[in-house]
Coordinates of N, CA and C in Angstrom, one line a residue:
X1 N 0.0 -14.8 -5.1 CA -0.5 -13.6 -4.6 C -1.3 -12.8 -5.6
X2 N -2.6 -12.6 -5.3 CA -3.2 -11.5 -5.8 C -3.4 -9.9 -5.7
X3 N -2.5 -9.1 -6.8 CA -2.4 -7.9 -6.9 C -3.0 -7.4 -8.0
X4 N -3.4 -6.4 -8.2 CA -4.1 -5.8 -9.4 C -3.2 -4.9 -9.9
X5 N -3.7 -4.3 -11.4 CA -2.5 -4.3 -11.7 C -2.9 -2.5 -11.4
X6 N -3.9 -1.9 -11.5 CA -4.1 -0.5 -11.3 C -3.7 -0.3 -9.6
X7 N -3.6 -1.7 -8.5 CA -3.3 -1.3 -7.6 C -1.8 -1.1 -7.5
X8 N -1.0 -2.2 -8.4 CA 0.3 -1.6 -8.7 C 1.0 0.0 -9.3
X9 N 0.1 0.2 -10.0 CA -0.1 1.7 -10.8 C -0.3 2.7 -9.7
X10 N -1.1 2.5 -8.5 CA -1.6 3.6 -7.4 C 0.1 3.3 -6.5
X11 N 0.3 2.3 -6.7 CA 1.4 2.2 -5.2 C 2.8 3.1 -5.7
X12 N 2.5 3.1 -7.7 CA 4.3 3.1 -8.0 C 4.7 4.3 -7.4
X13 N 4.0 5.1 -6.8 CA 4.3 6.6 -6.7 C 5.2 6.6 -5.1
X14 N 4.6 5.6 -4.6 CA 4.9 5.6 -3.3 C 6.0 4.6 -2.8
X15 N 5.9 3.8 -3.9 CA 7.3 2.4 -3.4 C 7.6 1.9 -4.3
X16 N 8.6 2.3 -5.0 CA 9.4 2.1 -6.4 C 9.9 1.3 -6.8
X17 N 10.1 0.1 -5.7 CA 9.9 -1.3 -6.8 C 9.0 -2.2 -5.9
X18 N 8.0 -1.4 -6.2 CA 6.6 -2.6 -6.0 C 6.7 -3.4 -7.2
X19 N 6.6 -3.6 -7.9 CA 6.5 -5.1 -9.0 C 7.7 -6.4 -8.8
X20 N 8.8 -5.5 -8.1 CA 9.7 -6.9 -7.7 C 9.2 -7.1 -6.4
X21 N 8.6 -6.6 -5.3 CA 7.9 -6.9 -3.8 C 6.9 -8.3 -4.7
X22 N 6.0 -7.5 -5.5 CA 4.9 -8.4 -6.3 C 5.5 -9.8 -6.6
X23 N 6.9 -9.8 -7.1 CA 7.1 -10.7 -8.1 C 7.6 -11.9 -6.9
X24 N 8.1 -11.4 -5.9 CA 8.2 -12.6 -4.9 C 7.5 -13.3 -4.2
X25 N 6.8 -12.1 -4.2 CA 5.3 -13.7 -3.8 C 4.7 -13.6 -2.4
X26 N 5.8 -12.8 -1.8 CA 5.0 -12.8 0.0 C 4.4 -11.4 0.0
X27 N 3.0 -12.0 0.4 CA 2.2 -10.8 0.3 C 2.1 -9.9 1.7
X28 N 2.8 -10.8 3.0 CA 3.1 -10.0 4.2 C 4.1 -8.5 3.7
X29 N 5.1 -9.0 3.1 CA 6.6 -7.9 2.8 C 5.6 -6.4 1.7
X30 N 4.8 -7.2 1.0 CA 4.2 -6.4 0.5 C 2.9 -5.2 1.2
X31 N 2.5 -6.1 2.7 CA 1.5 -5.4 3.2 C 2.6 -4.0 4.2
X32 N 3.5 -5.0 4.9 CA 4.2 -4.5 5.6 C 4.7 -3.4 5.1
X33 N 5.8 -3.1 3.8 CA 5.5 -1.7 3.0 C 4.8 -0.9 2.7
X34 N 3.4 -1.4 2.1 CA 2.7 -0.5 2.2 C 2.6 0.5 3.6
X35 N 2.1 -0.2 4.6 CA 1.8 0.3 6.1 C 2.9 0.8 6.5
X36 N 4.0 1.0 6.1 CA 5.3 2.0 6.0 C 4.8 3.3 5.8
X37 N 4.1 3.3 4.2 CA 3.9 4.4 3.7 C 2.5 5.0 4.6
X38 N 2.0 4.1 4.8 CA 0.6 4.8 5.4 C 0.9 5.6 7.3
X39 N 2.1 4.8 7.3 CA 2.8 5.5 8.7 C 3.3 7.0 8.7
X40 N 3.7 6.7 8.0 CA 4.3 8.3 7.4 C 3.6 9.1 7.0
X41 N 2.6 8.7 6.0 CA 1.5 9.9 5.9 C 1.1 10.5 7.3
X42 N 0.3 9.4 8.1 CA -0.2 9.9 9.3 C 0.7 10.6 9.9
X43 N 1.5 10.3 10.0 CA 3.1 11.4 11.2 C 3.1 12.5 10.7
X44 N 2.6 12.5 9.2 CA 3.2 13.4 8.4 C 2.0 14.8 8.6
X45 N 0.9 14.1 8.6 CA -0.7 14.9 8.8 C -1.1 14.7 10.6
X46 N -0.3 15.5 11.5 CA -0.9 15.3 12.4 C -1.5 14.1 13.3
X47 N -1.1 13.0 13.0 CA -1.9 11.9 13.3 C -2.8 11.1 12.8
X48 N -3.4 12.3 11.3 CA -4.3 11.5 10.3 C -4.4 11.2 9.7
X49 N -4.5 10.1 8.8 CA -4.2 10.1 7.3 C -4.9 11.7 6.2
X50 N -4.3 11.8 5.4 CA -4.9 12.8 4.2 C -5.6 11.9 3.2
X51 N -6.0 12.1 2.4 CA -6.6 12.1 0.9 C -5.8 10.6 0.7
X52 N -4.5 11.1 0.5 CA -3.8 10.0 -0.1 C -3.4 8.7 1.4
X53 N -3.2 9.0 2.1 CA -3.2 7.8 3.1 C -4.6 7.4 2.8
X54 N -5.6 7.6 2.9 CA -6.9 7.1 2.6 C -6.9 6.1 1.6
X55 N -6.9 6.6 0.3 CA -6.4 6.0 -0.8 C -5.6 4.4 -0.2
X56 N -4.5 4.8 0.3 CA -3.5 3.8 0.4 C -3.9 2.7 1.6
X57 N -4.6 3.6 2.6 CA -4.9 2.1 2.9 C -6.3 1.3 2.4
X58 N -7.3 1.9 1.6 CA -8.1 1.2 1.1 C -7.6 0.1 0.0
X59 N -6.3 0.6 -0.2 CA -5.2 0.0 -1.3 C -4.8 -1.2 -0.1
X60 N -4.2 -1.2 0.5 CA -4.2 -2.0 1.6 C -5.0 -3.3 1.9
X61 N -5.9 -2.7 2.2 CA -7.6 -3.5 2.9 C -7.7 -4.1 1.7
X62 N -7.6 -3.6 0.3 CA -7.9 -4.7 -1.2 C -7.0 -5.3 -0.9
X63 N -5.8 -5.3 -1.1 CA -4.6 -6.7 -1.2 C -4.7 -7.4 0.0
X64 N -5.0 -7.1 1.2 CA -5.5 -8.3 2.5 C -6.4 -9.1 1.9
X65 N -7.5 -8.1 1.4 CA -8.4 -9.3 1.4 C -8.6 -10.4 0.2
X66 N -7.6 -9.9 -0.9 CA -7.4 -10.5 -2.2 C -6.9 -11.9 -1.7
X67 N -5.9 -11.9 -0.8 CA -5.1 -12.8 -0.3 C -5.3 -13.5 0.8

């Protein structure tokens, strides 16, 4: 699985043991958390993402397409 490592640096805020998600290898469990977090923002903002859901799912869209 390809992850970067500044993309691990943007996620730590949001999912606290992203490096052990990382370290097993399935990059579904990995997308699937993320899109947790990006759920929540949106609920969180009216239905839209803010700033930082933005952020997170272009965080997202890179690790799909890395893999």
């Amino acid at each position: 699985m390809i992850v970067k490592a500044e993309q691990i640096k943007a996620l730590k805020p949001y999912i606290e043991d992203i490096e052990a998600l990382v370290t097993l290898g399935d990059v579904q469990a990995v997308l699937d958390t993320i899109d947790d977090v990006i759920v929540d923002n949106i609920l969180a903002n009216n239905d839209e993402p803010d700033d930082e859901g933005i952020k997170l799912q272009k965080i997202y869209d890179e690790i799909f397409n890395q893999n």
